[in-house]
Short mmCIF file of C-alpha atoms and ligand atoms in Angstrom, two decimals:
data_model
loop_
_atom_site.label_atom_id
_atom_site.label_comp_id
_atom_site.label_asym_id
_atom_site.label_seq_id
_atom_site.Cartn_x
_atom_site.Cartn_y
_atom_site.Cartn_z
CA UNK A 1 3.80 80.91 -71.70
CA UNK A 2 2.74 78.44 -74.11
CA UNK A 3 1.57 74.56 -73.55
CA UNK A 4 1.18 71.73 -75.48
CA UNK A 5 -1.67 69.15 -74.31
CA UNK A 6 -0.97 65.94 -76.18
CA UNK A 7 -3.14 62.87 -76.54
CA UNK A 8 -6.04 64.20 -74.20
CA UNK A 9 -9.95 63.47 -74.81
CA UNK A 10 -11.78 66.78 -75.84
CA UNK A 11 -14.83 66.88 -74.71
CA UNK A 12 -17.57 69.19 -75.75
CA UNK A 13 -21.24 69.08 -75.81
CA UNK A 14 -21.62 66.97 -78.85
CA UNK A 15 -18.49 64.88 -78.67
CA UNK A 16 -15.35 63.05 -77.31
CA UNK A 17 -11.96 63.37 -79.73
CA UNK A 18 -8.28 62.50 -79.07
CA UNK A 19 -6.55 65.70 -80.12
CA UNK A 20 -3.51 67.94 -78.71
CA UNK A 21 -4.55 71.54 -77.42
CA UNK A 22 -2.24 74.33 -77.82
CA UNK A 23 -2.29 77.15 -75.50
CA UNK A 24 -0.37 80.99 -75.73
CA UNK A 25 -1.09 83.06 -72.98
CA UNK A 26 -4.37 83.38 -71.73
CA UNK A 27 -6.00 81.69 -75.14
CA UNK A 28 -6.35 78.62 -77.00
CA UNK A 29 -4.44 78.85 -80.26
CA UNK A 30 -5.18 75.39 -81.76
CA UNK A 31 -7.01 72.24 -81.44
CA UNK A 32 -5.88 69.42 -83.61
CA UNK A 33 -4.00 66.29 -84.46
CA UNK A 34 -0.62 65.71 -83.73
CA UNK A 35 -0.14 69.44 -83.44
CA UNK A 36 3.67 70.35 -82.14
CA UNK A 37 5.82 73.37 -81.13
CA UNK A 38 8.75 73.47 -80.22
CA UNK A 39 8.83 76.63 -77.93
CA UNK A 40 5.73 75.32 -75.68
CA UNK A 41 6.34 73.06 -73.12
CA UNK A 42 4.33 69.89 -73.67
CA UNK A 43 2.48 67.53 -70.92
CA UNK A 44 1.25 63.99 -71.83
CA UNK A 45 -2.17 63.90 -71.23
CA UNK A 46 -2.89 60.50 -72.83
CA UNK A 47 -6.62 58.88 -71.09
CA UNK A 48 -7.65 62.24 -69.34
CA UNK A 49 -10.46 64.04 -70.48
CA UNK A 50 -10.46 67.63 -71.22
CA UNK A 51 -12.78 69.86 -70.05
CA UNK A 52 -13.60 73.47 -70.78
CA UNK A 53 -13.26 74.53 -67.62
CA UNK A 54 -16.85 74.33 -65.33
CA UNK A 55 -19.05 77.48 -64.98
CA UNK A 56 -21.09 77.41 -61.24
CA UNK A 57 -23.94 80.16 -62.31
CA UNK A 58 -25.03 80.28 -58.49
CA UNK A 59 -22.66 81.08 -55.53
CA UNK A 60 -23.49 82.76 -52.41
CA UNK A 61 -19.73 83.82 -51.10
CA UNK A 62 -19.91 85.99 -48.25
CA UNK A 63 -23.40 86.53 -47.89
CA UNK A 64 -25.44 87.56 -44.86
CA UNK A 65 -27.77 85.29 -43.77
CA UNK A 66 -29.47 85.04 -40.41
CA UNK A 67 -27.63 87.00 -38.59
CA UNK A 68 -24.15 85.62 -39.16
CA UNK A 69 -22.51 85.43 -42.54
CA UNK A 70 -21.45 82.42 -45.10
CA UNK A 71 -17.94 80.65 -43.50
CA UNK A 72 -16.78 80.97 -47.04
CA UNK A 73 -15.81 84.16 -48.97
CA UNK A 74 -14.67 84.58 -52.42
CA UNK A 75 -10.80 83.88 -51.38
CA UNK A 76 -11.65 80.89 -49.55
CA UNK A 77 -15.03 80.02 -52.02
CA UNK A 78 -13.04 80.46 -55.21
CA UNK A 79 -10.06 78.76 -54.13
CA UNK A 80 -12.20 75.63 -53.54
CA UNK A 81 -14.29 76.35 -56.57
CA UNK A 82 -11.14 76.06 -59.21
CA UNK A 83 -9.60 72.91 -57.25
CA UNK A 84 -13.13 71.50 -58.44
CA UNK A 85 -12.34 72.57 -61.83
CA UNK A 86 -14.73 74.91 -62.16
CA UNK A 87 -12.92 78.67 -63.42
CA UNK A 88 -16.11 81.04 -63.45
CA UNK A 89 -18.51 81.60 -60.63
CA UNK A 90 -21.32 83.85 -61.06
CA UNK A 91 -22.27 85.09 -57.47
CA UNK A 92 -25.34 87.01 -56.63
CA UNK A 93 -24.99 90.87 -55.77
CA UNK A 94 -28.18 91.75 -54.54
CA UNK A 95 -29.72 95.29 -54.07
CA UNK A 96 -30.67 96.00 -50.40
CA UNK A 97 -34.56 96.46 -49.80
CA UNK A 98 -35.10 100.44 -48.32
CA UNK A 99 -34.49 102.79 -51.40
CA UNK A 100 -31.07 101.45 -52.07
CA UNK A 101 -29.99 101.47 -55.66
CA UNK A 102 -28.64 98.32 -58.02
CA UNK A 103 -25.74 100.40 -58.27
CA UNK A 104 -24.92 100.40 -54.76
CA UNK A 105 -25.09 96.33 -54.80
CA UNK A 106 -22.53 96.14 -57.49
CA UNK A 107 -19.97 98.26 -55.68
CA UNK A 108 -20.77 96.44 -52.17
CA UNK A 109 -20.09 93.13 -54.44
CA UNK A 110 -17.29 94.33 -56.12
CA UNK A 111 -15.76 95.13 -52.76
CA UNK A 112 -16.25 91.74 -51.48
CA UNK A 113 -14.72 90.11 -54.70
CA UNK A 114 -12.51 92.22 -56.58
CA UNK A 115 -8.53 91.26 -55.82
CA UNK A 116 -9.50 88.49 -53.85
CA UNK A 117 -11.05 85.28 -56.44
CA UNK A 118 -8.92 82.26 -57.56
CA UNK A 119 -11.03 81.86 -60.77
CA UNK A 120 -13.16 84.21 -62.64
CA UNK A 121 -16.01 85.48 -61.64
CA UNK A 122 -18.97 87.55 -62.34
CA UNK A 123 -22.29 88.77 -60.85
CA UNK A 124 -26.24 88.19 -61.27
CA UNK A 125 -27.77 91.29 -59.92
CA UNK A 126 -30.72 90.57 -57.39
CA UNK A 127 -33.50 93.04 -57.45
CA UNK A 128 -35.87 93.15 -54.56
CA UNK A 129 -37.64 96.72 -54.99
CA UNK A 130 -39.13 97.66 -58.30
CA UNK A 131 -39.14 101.42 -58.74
CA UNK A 132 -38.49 104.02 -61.89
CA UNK A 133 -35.36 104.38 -60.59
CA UNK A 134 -34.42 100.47 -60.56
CA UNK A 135 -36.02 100.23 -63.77
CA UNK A 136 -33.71 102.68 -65.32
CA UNK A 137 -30.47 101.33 -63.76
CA UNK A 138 -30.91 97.29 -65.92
CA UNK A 139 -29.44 99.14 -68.98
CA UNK A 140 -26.40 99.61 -66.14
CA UNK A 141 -26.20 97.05 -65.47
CA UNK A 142 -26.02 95.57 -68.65
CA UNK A 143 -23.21 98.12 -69.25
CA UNK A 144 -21.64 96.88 -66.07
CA UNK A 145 -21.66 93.06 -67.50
CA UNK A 146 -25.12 92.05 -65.68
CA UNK A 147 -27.32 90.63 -68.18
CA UNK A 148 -28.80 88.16 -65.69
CA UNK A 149 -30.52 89.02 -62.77
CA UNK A 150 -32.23 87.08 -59.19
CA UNK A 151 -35.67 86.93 -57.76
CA UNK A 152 -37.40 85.65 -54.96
CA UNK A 153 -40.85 84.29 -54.87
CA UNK A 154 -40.13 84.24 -50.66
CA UNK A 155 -37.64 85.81 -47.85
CA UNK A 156 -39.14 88.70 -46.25
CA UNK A 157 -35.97 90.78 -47.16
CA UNK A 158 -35.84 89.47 -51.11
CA UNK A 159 -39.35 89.03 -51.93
CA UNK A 160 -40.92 90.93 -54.57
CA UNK A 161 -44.74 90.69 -55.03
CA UNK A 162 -46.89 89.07 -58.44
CA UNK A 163 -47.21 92.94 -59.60
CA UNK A 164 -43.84 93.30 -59.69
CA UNK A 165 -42.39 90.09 -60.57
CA UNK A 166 -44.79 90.51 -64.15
CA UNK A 167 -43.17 94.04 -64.45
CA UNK A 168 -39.47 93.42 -63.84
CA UNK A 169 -39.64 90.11 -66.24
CA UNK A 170 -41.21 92.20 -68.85
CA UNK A 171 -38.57 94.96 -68.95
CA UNK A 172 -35.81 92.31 -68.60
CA UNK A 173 -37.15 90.61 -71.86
CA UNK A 174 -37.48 93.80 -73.54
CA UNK A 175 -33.41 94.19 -73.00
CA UNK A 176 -32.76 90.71 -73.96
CA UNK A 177 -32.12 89.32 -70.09
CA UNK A 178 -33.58 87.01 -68.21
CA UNK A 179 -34.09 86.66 -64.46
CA UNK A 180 -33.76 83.15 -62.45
CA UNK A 181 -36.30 83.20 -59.50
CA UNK A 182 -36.05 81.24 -56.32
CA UNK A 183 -39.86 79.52 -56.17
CA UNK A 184 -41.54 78.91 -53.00
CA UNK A 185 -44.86 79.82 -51.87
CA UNK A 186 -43.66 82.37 -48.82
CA UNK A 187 -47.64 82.62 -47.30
CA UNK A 188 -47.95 78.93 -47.07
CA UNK A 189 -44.62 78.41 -45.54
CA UNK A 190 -45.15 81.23 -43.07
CA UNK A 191 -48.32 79.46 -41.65
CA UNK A 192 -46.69 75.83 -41.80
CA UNK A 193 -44.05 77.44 -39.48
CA UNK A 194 -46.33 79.24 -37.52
CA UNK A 195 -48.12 75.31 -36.81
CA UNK A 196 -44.90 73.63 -36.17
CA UNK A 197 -43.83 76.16 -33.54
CA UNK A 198 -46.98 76.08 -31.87
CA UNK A 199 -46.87 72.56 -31.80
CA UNK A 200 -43.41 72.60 -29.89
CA UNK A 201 -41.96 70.53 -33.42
CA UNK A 202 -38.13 73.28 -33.30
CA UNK A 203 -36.02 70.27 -34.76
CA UNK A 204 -34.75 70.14 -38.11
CA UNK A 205 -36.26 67.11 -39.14
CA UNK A 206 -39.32 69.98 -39.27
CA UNK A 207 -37.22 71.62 -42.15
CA UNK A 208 -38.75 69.60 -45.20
CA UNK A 209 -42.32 69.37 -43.58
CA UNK A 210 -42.75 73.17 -44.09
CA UNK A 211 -41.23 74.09 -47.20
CA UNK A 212 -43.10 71.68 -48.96
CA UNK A 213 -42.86 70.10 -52.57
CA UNK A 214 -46.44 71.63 -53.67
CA UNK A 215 -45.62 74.63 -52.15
CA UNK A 216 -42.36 74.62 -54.46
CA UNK A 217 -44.69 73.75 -57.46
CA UNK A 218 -47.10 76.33 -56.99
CA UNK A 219 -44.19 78.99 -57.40
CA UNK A 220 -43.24 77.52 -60.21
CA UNK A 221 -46.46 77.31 -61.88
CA UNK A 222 -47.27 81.35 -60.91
CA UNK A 223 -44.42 82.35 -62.01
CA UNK A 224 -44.69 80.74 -65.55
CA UNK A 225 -48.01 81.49 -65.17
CA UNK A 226 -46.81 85.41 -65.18
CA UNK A 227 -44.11 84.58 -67.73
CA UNK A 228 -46.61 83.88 -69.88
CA UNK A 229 -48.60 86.92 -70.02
CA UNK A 230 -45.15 88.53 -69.63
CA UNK A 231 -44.10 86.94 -72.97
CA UNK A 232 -40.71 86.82 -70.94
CA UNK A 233 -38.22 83.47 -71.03
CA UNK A 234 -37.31 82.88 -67.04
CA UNK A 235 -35.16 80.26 -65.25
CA UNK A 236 -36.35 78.59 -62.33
CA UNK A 237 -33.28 78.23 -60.07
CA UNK A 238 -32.34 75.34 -58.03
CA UNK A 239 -35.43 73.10 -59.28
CA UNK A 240 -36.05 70.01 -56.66
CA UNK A 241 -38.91 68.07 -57.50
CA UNK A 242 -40.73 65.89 -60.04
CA UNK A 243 -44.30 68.18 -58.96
CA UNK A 244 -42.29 71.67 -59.94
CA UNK A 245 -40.56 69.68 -62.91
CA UNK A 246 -43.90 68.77 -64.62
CA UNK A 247 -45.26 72.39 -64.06
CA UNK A 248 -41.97 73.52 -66.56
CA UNK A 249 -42.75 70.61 -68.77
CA UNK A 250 -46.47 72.07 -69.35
CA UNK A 251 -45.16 75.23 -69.76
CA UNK A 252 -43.00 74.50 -72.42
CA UNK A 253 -45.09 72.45 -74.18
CA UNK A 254 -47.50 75.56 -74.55
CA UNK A 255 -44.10 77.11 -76.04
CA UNK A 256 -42.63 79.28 -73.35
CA UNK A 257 -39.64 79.58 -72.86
CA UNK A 258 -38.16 78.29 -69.54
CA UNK A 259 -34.42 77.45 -68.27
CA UNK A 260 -33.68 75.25 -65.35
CA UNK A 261 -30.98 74.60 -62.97
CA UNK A 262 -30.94 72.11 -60.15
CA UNK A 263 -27.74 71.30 -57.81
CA UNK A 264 -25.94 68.26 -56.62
CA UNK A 265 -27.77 68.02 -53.49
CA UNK A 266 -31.11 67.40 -55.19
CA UNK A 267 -29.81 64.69 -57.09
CA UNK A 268 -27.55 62.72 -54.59
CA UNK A 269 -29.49 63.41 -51.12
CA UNK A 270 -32.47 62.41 -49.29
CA UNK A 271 -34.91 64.19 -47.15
CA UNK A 272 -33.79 61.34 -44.05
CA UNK A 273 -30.95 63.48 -43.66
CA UNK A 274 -32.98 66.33 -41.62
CA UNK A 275 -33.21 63.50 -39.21
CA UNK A 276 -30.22 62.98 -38.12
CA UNK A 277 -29.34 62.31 -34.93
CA UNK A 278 -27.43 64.88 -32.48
CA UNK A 279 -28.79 68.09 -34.78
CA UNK A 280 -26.21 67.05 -37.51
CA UNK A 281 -30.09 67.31 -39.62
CA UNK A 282 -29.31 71.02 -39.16
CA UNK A 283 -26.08 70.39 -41.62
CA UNK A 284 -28.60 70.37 -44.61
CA UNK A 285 -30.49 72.59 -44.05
CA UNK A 286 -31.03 74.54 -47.24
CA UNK A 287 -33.72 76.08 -49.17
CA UNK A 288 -35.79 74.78 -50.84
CA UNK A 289 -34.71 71.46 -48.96
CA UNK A 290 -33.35 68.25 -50.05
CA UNK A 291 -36.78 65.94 -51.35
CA UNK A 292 -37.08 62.29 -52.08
CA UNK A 293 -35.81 59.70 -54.10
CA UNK A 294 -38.47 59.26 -56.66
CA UNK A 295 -37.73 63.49 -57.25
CA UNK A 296 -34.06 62.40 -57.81
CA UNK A 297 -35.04 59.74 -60.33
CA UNK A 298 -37.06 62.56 -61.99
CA UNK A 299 -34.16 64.90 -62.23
CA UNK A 300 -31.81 62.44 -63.11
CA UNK A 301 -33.80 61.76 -65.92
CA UNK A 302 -34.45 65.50 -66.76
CA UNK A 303 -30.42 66.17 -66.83
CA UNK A 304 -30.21 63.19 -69.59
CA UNK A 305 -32.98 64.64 -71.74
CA UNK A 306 -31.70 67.67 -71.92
CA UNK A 307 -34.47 69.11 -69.79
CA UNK A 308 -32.46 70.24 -66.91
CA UNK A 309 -30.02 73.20 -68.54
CA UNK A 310 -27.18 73.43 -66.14
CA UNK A 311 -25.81 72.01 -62.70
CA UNK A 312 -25.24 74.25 -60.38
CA UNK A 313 -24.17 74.54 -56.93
CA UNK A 314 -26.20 76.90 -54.47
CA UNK A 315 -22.94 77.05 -52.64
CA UNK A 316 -23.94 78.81 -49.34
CA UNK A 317 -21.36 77.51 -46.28
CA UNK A 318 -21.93 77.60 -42.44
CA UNK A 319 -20.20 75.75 -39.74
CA UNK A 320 -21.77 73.82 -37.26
CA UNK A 321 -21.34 76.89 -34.79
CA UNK A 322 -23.20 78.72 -36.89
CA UNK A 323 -25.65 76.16 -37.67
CA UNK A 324 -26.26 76.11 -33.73
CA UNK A 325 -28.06 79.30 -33.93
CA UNK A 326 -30.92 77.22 -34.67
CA UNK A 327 -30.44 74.62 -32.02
CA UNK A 328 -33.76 75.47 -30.43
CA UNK A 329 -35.37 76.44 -33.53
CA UNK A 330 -34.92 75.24 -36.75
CA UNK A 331 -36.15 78.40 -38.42
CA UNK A 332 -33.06 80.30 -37.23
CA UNK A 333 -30.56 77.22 -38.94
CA UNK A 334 -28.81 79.45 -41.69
CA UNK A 335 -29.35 77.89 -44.37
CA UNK A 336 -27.33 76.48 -47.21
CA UNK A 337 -24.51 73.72 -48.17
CA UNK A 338 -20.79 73.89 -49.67
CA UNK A 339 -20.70 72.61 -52.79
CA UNK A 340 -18.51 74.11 -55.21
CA UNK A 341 -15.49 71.82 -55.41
CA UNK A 342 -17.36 68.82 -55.78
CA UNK A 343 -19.99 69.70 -58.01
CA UNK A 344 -18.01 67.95 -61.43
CA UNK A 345 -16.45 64.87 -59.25
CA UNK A 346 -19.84 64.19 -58.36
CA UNK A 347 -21.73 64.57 -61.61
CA UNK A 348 -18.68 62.23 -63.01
CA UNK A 349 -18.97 59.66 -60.51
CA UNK A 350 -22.54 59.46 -59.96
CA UNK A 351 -24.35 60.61 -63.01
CA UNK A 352 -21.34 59.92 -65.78
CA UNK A 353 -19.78 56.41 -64.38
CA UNK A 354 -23.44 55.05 -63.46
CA UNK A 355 -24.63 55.96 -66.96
CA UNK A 356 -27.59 58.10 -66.13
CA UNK A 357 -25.73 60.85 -68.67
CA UNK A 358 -22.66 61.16 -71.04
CA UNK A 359 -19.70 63.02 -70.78
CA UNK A 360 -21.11 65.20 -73.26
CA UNK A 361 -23.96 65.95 -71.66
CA UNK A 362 -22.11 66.49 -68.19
CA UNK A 363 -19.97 68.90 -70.53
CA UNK A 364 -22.99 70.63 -71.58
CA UNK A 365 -24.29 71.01 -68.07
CA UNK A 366 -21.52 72.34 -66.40
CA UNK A 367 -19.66 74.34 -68.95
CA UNK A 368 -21.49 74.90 -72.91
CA UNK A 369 -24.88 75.67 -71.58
CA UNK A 370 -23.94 77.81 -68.81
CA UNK A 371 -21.61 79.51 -71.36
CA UNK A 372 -24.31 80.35 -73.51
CA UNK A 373 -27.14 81.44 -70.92
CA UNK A 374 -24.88 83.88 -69.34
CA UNK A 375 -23.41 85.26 -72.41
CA UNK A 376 -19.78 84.13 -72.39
CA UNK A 377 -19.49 81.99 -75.05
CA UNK A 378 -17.74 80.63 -77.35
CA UNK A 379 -14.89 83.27 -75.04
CA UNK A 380 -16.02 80.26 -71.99
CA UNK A 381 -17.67 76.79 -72.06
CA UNK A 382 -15.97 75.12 -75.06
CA UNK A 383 -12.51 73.90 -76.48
CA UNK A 384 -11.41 75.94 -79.23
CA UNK A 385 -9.14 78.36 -81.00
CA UNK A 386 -9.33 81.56 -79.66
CA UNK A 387 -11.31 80.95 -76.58
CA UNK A 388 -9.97 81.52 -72.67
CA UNK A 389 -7.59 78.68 -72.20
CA UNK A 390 -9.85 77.12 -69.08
CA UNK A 391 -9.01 73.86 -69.21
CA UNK A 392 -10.07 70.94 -66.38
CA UNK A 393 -7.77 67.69 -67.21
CA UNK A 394 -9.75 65.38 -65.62
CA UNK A 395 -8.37 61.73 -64.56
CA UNK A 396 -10.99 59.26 -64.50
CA UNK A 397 -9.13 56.81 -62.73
CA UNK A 398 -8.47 58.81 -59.53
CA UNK A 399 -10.15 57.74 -56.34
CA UNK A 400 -10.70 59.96 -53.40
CA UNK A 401 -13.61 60.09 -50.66
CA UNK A 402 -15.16 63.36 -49.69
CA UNK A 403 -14.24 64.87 -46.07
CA UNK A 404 -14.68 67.92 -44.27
CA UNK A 405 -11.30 67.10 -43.00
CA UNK A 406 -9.48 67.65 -46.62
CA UNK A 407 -11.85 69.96 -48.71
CA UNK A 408 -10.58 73.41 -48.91
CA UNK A 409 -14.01 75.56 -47.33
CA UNK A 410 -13.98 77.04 -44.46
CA UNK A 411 -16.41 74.38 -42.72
CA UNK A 412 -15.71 71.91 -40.26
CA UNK A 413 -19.01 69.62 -42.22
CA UNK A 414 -19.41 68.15 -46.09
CA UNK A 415 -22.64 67.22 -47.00
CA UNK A 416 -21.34 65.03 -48.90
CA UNK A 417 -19.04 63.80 -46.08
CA UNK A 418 -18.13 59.77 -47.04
CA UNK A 419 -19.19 60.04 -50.85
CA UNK A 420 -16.84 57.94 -52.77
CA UNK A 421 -15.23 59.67 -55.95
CA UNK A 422 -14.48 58.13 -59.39
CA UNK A 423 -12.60 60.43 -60.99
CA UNK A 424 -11.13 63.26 -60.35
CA UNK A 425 -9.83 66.90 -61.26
CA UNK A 426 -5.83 66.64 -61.87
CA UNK A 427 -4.64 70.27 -63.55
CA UNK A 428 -7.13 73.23 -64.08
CA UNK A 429 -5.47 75.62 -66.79
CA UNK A 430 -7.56 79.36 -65.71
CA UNK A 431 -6.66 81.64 -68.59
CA UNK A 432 -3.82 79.66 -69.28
CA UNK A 433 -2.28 79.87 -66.07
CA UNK A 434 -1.65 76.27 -64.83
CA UNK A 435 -3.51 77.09 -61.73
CA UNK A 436 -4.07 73.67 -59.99
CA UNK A 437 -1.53 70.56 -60.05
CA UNK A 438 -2.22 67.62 -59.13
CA UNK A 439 -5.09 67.97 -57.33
CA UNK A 440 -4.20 71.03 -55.82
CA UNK A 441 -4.07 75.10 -56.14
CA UNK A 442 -0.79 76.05 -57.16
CA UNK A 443 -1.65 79.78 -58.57
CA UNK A 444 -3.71 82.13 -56.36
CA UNK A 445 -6.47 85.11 -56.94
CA UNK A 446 -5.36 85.23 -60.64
CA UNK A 447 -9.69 85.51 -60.80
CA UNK A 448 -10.57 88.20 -63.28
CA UNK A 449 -14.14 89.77 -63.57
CA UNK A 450 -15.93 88.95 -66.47
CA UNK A 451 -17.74 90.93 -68.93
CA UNK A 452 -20.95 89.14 -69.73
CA UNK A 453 -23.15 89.38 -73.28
CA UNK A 454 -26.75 88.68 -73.66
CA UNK A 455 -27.90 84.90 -73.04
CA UNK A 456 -27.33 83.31 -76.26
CA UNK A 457 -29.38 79.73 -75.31
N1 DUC B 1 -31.15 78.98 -50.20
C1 DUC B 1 -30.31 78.66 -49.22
O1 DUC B 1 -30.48 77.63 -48.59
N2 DUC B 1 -29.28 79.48 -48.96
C2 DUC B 1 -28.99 80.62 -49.72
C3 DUC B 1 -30.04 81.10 -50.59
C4 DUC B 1 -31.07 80.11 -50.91
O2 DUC B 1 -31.86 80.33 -51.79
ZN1 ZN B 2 -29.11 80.55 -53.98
#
């Protein structure tokens, strides 16, 4: 099949150009002025913007997590992910703590995904034991298309210790990958909880008070800290607050090397919400949790420098049912939001439209950067001749308003329940396969697994 964009905006990283798009099968053959061809069939895309389609580097679809597991999967999760434009999720597979191999996290991942995802998709690998045996399995992985990998500075069943975190960065390094790592002090937390209960505080608006911004920072600035006798590059993933933001900015100005990703929730929300009346506080429950407004501002302004490398989502999904396992203690709220098929609406409306970034730099967070930590471009996250034909055409004109009662997860609650949208995601081209139409998925699991390279940032 063969299409002919005409009279779109292009947008990359650097800049916006009026120019056709011709796409054969699953690839982009040309990019150019008044191109034509007289076997494809054309579409009029005159004041859309073209995207390359949107990379989310951090899913959770069907995960276990306290006891029940995420209301989304990776049929219902991807489905809503490429009617937000975006046609690559990474997820995490994660090795299971007890002697179990990487290996055997791959296949359980593979099992939950394979045959079953609406847009590409691909896998960190999260280690949580460090052994000789683990060690020898990252060159695996990297065979396997896993050249980024997951750790957690907290979670009793993720954590790995200082000793280990130095070692497994190290060796990662050495094989050209990286690892993102969750950052929260998990001894601190433990004996803010351990207060709260025994002060009878169970609601959620206790959420924020023990999973606190310093305690966020002081992850942050132990692991660089070990990344820099390391000599390794790492990521710090979901980044909330100005405290853990100016720990990354010392860092790097001593010349390490350190990625960052924060999510739409850290930018549009405000820690008020655990307050909520009725338990709906338990709704955003997430971790770390949502901060302030003054950390917003700071991120914000970290996204338009070019600080911040990528927008991601953390999508993790629970109903309110499920939520309710924490009615009478807010330490047993499973925790995470949906977020996947808002995340480019949002970053339109609120960062693009309000002028707190460009389109260029919105196409750099979501798609070129992404592209490049995680090894898939120029194949993903640009606009060119012989890349994947993943194509967003986004309208800027279109107006909707976020509800739980239209969005396409599995939840009967939106976060981000009211926002108003400026702009929004009309076709999604995934491999050339006009996928979504007019707003909505047209094509099915036509999801491939991706291959990834080494990060190329
Ligand atoms: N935080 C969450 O809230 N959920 C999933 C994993 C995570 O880090
Ligand atoms: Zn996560």
């Amino acid at each position: 099949m063969k299409y002919l964009l005409k009279n779109g905006i292009v947008v990359s990283g650097e800049k916006s150009e009026k120019l056709d798009v011709l796409i054969e099968g699953e690839k982009i053959l040309q990019v150019g002025a008044d191109l034509t061809d007289s076997d494809a069939e054309i579409m009029d895309v005159s004041g859309k913007l073209l995207f390359p389609g949107f990379i989310d580097g951090h899913t959770h679809f069907d995960l276990e997590v306290a006891e029940t597991v995420t209301a989304d999967d990776f049929e219902s999760g991807t489905r809503a992910a490429l009617a937000g434009g975006t046609t690559l999720v990474i997820d995490f597979a994660s090795q299971d703590k007890g002697g179990h191999t990487l290996k055997e996290g791959l296949e359980k991942w593979h099992k939950k995904a394979d045959g079953k995802c609406s847009c590409d998709y691909s896998f960190h690998m999260s280690i949580v034991e460090w052994n000789e045996e683990t060690e020898r399995e990252i060159q695996d992985m990297i065979d396997e298309g896993i050249t980024s990998f997951k750790l957690y500075m907290t979670y009793p069943a993720m954590i790995v210790n200082d000793c280990d975190l130095y070692k497994i960065i190290k060796k990662l390094n050495e094989c050209g990958c990286f690892a993102g790592v969750h950052c929260e002090n998990a001894g601190v937390i433990d004996a803010l909880i351990a207060e709260a209960k025994a002060e009878g505080r169970l609601g959620p608006e206790n959420h924020p008070l023990v999973r606190p911004d310093t305690m966020e920072a002081e992850a942050v600035h132990r692991l660089l800290a070990i990344a820099k006798e390391a000599g390794a590059p790492v990521m710090v993933v979901h980044l909330t607050n100005e405290k853990a933001y100016r720990e990354i900015m010392k860092a790097r100005e001593e010349g390490q090397t350190v990625y960052a990703e924060t999510c739409p929730q850290y930018l549009l929300l405000e820690d008020s919400v655990y307050s909520r009346p009725d338990f709906e506080g338990a709704k955003f429950v997430c971790a770390p949790p949502i901060r302030k407004k003054k950390d917003q501002d700071c991120l914000w302004k970290a996204l338009a420098n070019g600080d911040i490398q990528t927008v991601a989502t953390d999508q993790c999904s629970f109903t309110m049912e499920q939520k309710a396992l924490g009615k009478k203690d807010f330490t047993k709220i499973p925790g995470g939001l949906p977020g996947v098929q808002t995340r480019g609406t949002l970053l339109y409306t609120y960062g693009v439209r309000e002028g707190k970034i460009t389109q260029e730099q919105m196409c750099k967070l979501l798609s070129e950067n992404p592209a490049k930590l995680y090894g898939v471009y120029p194949r993903k996250g640009v606009i060119a001749p012989g890349s994947d034909a993943d194509i967003v055409v986004f309208d800027p004109k279109k107006e909707d308003v976020i509800s739980a009662k239209t969005h396409l997860y599995n939840t009967d609650n939106n976060p981000f329940e009211g926002f108003a949208l400026h702009g929004g995601i009309e076709k999604v081209f995934l491999r050339g396969n006009l996928a979504v139409e007019d707003g909505k998925v047209v094509k099915e699991k036509l999801g491939t697994y991706i291959y990834r390279g080494k990060n190329q940032m």
